[in-house]
mmCIF file of C-alpha atoms (C1' of nucleotides) in Angstrom:
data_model
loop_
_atom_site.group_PDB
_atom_site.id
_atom_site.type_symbol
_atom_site.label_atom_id
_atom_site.label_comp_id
_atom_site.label_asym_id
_atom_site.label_seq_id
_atom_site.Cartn_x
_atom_site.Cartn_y
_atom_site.Cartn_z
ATOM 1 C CA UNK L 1399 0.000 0.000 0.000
ATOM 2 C CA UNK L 1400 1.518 3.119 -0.954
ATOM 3 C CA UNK L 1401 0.051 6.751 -1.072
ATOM 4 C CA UNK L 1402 0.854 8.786 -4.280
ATOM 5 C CA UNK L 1403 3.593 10.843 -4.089
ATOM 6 C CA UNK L 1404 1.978 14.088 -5.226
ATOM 7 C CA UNK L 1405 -0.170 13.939 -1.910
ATOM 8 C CA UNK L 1406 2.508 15.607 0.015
ATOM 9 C CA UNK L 1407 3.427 18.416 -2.944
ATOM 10 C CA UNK L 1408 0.113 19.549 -2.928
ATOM 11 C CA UNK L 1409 -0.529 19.578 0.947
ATOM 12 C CA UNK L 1410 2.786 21.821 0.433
ATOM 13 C CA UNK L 1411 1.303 24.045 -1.936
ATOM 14 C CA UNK L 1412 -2.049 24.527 0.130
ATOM 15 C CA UNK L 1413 -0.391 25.434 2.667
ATOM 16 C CA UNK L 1414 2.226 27.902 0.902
ATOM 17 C CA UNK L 1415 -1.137 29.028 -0.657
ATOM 18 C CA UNK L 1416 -2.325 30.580 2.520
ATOM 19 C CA UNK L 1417 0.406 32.786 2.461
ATOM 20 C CA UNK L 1418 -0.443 34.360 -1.087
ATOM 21 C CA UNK L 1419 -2.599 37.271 -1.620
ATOM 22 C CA UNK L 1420 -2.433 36.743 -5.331
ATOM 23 C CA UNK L 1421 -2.952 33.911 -8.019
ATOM 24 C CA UNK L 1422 0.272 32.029 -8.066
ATOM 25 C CA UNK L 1423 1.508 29.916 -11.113
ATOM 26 C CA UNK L 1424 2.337 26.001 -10.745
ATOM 27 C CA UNK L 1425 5.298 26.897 -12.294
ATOM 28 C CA UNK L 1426 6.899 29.095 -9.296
ATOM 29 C CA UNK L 1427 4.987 26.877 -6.356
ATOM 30 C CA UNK L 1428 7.997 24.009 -8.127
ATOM 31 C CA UNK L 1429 10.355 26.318 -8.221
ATOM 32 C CA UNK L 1430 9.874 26.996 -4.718
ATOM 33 C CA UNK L 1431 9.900 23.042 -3.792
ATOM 34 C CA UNK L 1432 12.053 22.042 -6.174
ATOM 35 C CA UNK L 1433 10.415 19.602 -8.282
ATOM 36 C CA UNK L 1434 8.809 19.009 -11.867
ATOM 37 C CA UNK L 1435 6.710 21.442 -13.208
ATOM 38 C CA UNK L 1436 4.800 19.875 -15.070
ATOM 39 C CA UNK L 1437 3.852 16.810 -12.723
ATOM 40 C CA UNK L 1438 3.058 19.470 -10.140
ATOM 41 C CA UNK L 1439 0.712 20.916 -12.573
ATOM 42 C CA UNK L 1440 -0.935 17.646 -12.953
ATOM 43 C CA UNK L 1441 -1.719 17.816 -8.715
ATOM 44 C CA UNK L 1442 -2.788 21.011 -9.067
ATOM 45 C CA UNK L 1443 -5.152 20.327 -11.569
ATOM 46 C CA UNK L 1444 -6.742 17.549 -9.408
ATOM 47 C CA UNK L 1445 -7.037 20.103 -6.788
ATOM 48 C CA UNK L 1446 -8.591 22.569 -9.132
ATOM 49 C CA UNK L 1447 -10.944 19.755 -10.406
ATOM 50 C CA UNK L 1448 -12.120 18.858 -6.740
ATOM 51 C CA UNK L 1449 -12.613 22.606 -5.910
ATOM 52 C CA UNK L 1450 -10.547 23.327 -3.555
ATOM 53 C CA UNK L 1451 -8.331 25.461 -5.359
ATOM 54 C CA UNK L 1452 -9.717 27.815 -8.603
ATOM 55 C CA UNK L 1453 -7.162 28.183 -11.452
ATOM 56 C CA UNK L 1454 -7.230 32.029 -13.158
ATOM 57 C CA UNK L 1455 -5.561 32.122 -16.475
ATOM 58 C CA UNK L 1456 -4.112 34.779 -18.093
ATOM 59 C CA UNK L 1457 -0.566 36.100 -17.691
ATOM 60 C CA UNK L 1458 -1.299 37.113 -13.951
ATOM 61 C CA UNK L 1459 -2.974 33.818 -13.407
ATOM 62 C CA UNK L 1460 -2.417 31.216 -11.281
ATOM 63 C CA UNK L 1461 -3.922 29.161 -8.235
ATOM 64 C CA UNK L 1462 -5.996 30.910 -5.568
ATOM 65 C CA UNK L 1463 -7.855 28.440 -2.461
ATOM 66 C CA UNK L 1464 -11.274 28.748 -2.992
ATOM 67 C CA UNK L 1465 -12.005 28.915 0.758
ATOM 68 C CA UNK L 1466 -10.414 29.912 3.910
ATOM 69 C CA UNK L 1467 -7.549 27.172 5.186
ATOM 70 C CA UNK L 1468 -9.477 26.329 8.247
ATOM 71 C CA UNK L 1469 -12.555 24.790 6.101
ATOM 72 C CA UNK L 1470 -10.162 22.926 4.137
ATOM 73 C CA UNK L 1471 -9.156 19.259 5.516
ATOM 74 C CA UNK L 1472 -6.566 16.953 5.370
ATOM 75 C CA UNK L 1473 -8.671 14.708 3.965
ATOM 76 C CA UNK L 1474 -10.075 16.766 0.878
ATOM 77 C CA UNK L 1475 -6.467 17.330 -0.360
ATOM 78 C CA UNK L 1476 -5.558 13.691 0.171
ATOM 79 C CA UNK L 1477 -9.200 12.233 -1.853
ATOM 80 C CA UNK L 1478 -8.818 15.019 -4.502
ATOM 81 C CA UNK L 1479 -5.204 13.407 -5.351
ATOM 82 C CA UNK L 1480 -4.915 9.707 -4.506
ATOM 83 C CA UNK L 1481 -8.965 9.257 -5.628
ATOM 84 C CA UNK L 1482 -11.891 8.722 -3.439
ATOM 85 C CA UNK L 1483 -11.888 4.766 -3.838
ATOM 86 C CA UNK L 1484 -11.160 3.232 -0.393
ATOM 87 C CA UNK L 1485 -8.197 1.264 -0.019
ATOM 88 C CA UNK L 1486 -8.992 -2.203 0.619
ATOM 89 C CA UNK L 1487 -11.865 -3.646 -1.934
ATOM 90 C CA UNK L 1488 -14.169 -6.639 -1.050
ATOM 91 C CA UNK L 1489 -14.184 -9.321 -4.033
ATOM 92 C CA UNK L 1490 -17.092 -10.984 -2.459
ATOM 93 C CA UNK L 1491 -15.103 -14.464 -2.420
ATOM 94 C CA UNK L 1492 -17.028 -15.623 0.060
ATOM 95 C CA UNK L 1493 -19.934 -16.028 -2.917
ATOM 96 C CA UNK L 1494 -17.355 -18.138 -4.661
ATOM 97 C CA UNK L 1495 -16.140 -21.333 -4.476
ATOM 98 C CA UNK L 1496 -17.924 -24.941 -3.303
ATOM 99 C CA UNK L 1497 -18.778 -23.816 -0.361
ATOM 100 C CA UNK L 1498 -20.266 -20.238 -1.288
ATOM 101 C CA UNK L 1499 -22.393 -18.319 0.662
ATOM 102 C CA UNK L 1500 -25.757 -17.809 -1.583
ATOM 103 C CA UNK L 1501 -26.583 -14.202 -2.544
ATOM 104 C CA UNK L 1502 -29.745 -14.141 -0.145
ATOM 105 C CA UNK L 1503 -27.588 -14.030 2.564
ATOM 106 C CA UNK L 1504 -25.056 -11.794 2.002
ATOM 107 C CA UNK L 1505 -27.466 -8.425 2.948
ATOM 108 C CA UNK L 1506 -24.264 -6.542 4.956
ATOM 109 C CA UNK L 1507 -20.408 -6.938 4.354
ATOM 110 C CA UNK L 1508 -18.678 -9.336 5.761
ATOM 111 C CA UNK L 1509 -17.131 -9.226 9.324
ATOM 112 C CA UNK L 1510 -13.551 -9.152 6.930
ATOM 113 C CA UNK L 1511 -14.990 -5.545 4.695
ATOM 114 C CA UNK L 1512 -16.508 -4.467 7.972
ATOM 115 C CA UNK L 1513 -13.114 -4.099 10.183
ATOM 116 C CA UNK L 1514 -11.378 -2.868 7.321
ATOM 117 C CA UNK L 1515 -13.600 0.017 6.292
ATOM 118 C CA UNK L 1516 -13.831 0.908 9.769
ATOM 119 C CA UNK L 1517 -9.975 1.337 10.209
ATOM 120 C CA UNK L 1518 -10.036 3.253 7.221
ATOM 121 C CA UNK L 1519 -13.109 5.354 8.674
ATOM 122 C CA UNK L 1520 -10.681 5.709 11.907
ATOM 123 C CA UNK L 1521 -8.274 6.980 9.288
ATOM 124 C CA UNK L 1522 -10.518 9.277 7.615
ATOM 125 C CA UNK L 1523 -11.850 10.318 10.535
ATOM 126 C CA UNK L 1524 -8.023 11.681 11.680
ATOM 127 C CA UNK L 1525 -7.504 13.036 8.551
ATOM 128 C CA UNK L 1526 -10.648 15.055 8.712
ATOM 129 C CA UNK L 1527 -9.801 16.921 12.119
ATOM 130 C CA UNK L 1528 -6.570 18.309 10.578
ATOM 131 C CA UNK L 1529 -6.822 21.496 8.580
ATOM 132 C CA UNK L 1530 -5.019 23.689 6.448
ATOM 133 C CA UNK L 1531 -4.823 26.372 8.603
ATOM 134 C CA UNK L 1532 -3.817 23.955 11.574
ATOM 135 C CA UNK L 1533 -0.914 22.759 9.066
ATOM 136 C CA UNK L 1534 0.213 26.543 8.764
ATOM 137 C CA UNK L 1535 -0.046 27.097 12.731
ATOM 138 C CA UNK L 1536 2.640 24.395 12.909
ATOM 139 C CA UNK L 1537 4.839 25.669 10.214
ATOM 140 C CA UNK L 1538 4.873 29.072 12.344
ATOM 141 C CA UNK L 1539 5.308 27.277 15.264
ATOM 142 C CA UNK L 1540 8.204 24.902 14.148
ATOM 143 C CA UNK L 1541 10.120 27.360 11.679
ATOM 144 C CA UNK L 1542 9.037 30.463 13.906
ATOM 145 C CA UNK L 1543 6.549 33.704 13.281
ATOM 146 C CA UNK L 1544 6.979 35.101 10.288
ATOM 147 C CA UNK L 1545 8.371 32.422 8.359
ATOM 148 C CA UNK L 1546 5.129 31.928 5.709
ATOM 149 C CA UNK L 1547 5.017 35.464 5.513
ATOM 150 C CA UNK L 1548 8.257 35.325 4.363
ATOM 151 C CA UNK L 1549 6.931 32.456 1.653
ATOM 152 C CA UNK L 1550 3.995 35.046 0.662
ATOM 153 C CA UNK L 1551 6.587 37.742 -0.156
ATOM 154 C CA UNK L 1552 8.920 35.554 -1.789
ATOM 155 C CA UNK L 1553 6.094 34.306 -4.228
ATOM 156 C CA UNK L 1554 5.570 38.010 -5.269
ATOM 157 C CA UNK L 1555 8.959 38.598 -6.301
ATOM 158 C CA UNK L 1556 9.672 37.986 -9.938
ATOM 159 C CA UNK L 1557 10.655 35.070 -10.247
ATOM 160 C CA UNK L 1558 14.526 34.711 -10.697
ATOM 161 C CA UNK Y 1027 -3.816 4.331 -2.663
ATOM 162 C CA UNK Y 1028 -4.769 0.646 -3.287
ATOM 163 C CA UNK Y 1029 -3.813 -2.402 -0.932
ATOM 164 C CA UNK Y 1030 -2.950 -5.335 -2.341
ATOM 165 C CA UNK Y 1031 -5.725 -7.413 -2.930
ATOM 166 C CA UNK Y 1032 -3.927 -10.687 -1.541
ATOM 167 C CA UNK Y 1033 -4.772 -9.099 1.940
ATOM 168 C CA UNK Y 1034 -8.322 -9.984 1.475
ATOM 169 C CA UNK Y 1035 -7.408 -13.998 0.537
ATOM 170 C CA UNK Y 1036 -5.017 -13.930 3.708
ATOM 171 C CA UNK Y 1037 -7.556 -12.706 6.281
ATOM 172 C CA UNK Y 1038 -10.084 -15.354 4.655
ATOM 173 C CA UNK Y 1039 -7.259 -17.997 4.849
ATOM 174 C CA UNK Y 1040 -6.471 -17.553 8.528
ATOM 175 C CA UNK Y 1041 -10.377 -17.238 9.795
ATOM 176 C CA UNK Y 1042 -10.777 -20.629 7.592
ATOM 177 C CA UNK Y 1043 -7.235 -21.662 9.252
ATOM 178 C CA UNK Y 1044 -9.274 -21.803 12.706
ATOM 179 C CA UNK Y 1045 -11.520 -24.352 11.784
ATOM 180 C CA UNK Y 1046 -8.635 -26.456 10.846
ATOM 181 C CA UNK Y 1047 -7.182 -29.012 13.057
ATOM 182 C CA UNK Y 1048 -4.572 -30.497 10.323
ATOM 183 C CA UNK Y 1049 -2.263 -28.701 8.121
ATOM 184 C CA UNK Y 1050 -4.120 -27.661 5.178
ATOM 185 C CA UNK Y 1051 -2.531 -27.026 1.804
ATOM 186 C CA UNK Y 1052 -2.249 -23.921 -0.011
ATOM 187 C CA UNK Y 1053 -3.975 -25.488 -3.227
ATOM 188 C CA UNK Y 1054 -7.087 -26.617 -1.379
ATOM 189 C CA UNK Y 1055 -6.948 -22.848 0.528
ATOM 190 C CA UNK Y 1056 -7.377 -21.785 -2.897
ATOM 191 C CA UNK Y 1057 -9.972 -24.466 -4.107
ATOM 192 C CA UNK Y 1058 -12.191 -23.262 -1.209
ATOM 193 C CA UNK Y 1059 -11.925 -19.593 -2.592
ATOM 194 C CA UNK Y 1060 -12.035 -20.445 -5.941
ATOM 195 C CA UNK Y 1061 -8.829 -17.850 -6.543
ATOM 196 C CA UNK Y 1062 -5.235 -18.751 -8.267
ATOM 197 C CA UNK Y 1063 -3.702 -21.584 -6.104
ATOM 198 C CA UNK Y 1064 -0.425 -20.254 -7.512
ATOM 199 C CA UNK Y 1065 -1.144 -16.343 -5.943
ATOM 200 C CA UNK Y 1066 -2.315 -17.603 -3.269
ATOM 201 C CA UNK Y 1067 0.638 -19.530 -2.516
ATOM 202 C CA UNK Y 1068 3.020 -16.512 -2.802
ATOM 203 C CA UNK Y 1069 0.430 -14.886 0.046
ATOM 204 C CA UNK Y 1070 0.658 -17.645 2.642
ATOM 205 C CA UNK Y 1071 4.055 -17.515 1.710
ATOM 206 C CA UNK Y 1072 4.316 -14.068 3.357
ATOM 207 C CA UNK Y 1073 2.521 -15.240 6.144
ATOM 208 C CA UNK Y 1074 4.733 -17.574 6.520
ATOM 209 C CA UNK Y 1075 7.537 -15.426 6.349
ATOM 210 C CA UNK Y 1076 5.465 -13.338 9.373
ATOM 211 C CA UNK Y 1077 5.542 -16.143 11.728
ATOM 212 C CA UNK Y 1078 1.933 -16.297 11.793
ATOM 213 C CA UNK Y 1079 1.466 -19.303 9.730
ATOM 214 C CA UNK Y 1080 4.198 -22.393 10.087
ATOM 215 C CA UNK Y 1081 4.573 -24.390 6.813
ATOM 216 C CA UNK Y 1082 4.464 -28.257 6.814
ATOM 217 C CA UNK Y 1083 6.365 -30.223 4.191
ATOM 218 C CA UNK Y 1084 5.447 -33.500 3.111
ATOM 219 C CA UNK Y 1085 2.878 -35.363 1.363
ATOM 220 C CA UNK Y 1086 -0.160 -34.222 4.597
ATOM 221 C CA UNK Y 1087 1.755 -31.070 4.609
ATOM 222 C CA UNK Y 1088 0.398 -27.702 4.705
ATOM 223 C CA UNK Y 1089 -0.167 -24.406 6.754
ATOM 224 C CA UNK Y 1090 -0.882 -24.279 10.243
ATOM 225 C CA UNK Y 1091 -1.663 -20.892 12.524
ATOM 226 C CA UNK Y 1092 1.597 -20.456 15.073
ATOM 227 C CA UNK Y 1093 -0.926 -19.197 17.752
ATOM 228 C CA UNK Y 1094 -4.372 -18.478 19.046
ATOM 229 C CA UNK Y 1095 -6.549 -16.596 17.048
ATOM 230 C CA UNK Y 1096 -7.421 -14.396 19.323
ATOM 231 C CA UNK Y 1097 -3.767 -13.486 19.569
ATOM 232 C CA UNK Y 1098 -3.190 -12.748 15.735
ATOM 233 C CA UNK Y 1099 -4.591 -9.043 14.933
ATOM 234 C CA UNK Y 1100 -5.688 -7.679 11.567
ATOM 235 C CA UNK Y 1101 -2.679 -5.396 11.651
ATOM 236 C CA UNK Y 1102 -0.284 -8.618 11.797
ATOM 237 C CA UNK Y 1103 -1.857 -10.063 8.535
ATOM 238 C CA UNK Y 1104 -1.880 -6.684 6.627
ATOM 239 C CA UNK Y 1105 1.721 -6.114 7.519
ATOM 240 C CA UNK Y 1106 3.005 -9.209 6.266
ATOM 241 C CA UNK Y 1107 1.144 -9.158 3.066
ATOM 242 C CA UNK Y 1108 1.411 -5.492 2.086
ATOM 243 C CA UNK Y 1109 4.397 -4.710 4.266
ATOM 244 C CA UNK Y 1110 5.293 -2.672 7.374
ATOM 245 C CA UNK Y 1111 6.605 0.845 5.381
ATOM 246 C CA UNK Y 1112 3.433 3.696 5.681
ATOM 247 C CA UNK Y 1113 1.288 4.507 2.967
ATOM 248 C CA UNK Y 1114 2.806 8.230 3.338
ATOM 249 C CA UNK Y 1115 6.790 8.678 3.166
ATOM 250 C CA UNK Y 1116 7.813 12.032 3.614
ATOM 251 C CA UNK Y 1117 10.649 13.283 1.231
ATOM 252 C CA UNK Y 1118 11.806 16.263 3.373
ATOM 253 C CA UNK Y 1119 10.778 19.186 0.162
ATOM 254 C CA UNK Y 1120 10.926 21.536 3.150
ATOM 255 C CA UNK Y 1121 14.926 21.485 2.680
ATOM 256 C CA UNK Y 1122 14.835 21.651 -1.098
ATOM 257 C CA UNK Y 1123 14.299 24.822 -3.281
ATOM 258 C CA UNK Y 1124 15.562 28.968 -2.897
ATOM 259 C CA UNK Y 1125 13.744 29.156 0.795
ATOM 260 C CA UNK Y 1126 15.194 25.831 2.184
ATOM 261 C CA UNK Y 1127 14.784 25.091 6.112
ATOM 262 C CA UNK Y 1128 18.130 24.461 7.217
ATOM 263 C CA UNK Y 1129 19.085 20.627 8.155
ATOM 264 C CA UNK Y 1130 19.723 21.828 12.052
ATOM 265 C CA UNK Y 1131 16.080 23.314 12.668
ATOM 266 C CA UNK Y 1132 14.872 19.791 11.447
ATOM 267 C CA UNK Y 1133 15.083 17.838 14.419
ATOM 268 C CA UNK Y 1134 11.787 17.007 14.299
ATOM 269 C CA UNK Y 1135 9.014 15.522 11.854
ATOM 270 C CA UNK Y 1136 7.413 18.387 9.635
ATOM 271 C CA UNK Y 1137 3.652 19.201 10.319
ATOM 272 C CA UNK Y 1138 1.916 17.548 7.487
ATOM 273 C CA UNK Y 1139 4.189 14.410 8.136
ATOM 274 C CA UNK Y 1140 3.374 14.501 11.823
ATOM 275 C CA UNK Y 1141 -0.424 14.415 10.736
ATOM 276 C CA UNK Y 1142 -0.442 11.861 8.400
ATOM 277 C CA UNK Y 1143 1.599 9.857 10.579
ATOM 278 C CA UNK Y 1144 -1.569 10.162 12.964
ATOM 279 C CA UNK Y 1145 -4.023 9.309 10.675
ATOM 280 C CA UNK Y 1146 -1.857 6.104 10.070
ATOM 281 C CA UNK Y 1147 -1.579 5.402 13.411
ATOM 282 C CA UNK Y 1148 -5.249 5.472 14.197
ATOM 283 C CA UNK Y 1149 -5.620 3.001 10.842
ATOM 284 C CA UNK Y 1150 -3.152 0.766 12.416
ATOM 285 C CA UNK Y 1151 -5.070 1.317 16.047
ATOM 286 C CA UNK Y 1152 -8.183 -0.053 14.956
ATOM 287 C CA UNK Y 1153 -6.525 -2.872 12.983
ATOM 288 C CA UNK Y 1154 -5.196 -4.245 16.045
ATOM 289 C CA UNK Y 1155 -8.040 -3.814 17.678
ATOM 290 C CA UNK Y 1156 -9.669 -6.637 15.962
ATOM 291 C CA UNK Y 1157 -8.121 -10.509 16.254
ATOM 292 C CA UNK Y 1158 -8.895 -12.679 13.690
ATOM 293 C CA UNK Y 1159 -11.270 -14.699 16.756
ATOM 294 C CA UNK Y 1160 -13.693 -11.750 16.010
ATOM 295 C CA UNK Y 1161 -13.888 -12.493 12.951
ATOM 296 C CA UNK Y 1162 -14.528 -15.984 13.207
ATOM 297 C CA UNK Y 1163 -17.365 -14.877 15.822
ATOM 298 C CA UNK Y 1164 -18.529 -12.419 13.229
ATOM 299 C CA UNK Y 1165 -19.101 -15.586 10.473
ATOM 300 C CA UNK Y 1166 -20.663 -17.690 13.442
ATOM 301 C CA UNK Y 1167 -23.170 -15.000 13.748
ATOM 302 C CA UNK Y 1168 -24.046 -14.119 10.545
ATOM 303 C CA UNK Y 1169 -24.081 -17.839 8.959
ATOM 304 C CA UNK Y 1170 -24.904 -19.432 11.580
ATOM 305 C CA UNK Y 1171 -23.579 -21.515 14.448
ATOM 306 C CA UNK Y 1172 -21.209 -24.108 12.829
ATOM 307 C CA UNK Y 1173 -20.964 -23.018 9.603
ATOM 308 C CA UNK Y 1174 -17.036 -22.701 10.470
ATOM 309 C CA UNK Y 1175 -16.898 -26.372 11.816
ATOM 310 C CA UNK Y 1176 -18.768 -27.153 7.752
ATOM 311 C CA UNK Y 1177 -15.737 -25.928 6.322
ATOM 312 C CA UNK Y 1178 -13.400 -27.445 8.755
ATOM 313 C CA UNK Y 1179 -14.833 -30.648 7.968
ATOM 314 C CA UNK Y 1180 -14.558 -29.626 4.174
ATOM 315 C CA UNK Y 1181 -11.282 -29.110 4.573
ATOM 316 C CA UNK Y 1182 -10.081 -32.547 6.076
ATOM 317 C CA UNK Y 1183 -12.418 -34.084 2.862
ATOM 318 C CA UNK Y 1184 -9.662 -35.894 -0.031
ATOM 319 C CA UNK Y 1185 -10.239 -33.283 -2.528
ATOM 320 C CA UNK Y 1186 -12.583 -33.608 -5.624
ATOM 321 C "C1'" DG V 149 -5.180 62.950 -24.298
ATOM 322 C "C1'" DA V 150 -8.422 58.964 -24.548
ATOM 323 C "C1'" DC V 151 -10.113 55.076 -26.871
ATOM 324 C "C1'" DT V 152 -9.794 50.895 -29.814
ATOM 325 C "C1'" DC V 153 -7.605 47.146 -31.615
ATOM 326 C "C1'" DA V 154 -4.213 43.676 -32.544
ATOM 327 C "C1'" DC V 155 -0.367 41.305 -30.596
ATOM 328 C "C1'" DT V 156 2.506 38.941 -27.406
ATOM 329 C "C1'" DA V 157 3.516 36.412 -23.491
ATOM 330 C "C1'" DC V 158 1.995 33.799 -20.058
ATOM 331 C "C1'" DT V 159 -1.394 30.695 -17.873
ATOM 332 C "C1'" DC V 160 -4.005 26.227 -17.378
ATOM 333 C "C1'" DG V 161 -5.719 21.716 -19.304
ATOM 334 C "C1'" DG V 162 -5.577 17.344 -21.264
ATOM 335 C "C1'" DA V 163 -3.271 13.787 -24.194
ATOM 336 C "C1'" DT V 164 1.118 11.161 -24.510
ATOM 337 C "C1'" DA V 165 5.549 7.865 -23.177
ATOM 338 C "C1'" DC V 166 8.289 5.626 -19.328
ATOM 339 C "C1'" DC V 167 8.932 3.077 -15.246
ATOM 340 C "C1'" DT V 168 8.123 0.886 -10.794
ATOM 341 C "C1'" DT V 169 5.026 -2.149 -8.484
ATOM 342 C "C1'" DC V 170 1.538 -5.506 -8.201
ATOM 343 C "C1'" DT V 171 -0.467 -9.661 -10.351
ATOM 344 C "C1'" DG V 172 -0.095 -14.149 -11.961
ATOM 345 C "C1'" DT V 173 2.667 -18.326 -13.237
ATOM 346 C "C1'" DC V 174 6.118 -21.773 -13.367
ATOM 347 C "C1'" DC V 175 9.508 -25.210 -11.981
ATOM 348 C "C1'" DG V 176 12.919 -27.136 -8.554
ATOM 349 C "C1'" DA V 177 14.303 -28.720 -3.526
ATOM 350 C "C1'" DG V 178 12.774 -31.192 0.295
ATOM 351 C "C1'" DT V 179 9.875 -34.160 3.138
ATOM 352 C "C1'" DT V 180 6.553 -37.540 4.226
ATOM 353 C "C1'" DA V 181 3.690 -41.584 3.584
ATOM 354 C "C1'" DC V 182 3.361 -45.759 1.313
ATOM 355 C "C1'" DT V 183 4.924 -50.282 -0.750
ATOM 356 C "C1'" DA V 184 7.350 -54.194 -1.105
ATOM 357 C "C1'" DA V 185 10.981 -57.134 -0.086
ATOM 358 C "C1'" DG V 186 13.801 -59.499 3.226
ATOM 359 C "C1'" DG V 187 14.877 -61.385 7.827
ATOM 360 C "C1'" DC H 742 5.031 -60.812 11.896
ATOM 361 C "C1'" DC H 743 8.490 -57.043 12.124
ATOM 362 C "C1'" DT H 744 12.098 -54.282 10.099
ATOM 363 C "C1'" DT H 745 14.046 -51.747 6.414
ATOM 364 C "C1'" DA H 746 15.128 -49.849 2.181
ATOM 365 C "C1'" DG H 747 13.252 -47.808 -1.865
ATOM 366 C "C1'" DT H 748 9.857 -45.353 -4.400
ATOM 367 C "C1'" DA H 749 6.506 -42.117 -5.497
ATOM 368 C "C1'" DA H 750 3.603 -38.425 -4.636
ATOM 369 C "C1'" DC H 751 2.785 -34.332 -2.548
ATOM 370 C "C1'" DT H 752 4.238 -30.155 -0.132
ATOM 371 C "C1'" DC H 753 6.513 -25.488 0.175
ATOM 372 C "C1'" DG H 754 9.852 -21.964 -1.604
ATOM 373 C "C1'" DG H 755 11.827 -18.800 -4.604
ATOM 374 C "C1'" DA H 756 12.784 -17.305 -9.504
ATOM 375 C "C1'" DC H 757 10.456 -15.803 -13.893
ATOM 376 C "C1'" DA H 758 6.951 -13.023 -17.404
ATOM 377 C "C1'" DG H 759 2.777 -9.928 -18.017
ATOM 378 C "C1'" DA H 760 -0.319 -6.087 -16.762
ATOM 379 C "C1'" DA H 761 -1.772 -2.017 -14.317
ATOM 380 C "C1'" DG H 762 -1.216 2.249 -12.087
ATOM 381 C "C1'" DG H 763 1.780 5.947 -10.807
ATOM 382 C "C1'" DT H 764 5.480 9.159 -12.509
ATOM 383 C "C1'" DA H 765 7.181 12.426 -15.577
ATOM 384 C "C1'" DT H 766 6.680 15.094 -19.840
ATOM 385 C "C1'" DC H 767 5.047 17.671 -23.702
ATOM 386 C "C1'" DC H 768 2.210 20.582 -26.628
ATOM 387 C "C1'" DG H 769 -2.319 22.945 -27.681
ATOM 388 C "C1'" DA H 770 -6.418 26.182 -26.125
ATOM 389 C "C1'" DG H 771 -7.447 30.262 -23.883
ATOM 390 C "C1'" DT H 772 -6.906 34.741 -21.476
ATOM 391 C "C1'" DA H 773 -4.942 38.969 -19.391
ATOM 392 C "C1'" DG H 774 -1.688 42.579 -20.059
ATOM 393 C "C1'" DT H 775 0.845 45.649 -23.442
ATOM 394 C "C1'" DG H 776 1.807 48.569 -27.075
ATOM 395 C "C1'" DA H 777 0.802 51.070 -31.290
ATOM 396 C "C1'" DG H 778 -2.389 53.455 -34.051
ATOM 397 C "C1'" DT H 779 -6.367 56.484 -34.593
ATOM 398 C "C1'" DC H 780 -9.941 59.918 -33.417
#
DNA sequence: GACTCACTACTCGGATACCTTCTGTCCGAGTTACTAAGG
DNA sequence: CCTTAGTAACTCGGACAGAAGGTATCCGAGTAGTGAGTC
């Protein structure tokens, strides 16, 4: 089991997104990570697509959040890139076989889908009480006040 | 993010394991479940590997739970099948690009790692929570009383 | 001086190759039960 | 009848192809800003 990659770029960007007053381009948001352009266009298109973020185009364009950090979750950013699909899927093999369980009787998941979706509803669930904005209270708190200010300004510059 | 789908056929094999009172092969395993013996075998394999299953050689050979069931979690089976390494790796992009954090003020796990970390941990939480004995209880009670002790019996059958 | 228009440069968006991982399969090493012969 | 050697069948275990999804990339469609030209 492995989370895509681009889940952690764009929880980056949202969060470096708080800081801007101003549409910023995919373009500079991987310049400031360091790290392809154009597959952190792709995230931020997924984002854009699930409406957290809205794209402006134009030569001034760029990414703006759509609403304020603290209504955004964890869990929004992570569905809008990795997909909404949970991660473990029930084949129903326990309709298969010689000694199959007929169709009649198979009204709920099994006890197997059952514990399975409910640690991932434990996951969701933790994923859900994290937001944005308590992301970029911890960046403030870890790399001091003033440090995503410091992002926001740095965005506006021309880029080098 | 997609498990791997021999997670399912493991926790099947090891609630059908507890109806078993002789080794059972890896072949009939996958008779019962109708699946690809030859999958299947690389997925008790891992169990194997886990300690949670001990392999038999020989012609009545076969696989045989190393404990209680109610002392084998759901966490133990996942891990051995899909691995122990999270779903979420953190690749430190906080000390790449122009505005860097310097190596020294990272002594500790970045925000959005530290989160996802959680959510992770309260997956793994309510993995272990459950023992594969509740799950056997949970097929008692919704087929019925002895519907585990059918497919024991199945199992010690000379296959068809 | 103010307005209009065409142009340029920059943006996003989706369609296109490459690669790692998961899925599925195969054959060989080893062990056990069985059979038959011999004492 | 008991012991013993041999045989045969069955088991697991790891090594080998194929397919799917994630990773990385590119180019086209569209829009805002800019400058020149005109009234």
């Amino acid at each position: 089991m492995k989370m895509s990659g681009g889940v952690e770029w764009a929880l980056h960007c949202c969060v470096v997104l708080t800081a801007a007053s101003e549409p910023v381009p995919a373009a500079r948001l991987a310049q400031l990570h360091d790290v392809s352009p154009s597959y952190l266009a792709k995230q931020m298109q997924a984002l854009s697509r699930a409406g957290l973020v809205q794209s402006v185009q134009g030569k001034t364009g760029g990414y703006v959040l759509t609403r304020g950090a603290e209504e955004i979750t964890l869990l929004d950013v992570v569905q809008a890139v990795d997909g909404t699909s949970p991660a473990f899927v029930c084949t129903e093999i326990r309709q298969r076989g010689p000694l199959a369980t007929p169709p009649e009787s198979c009204t709920k998941p099994c006890g197997i889908a059952r514990a399975m979706a409910a640690a991932e509803g434990a996951w969701r669930a933790s994923l859900k009480a994290t937001t944005i904005a308590d992301l970029a209270g911890s960046v403030e708190r870890d790399n001091g006040p003033g440090a995503l200010a410091g992002v926001g300004s740095w965005l506006s510059e021309p880029g080098a």
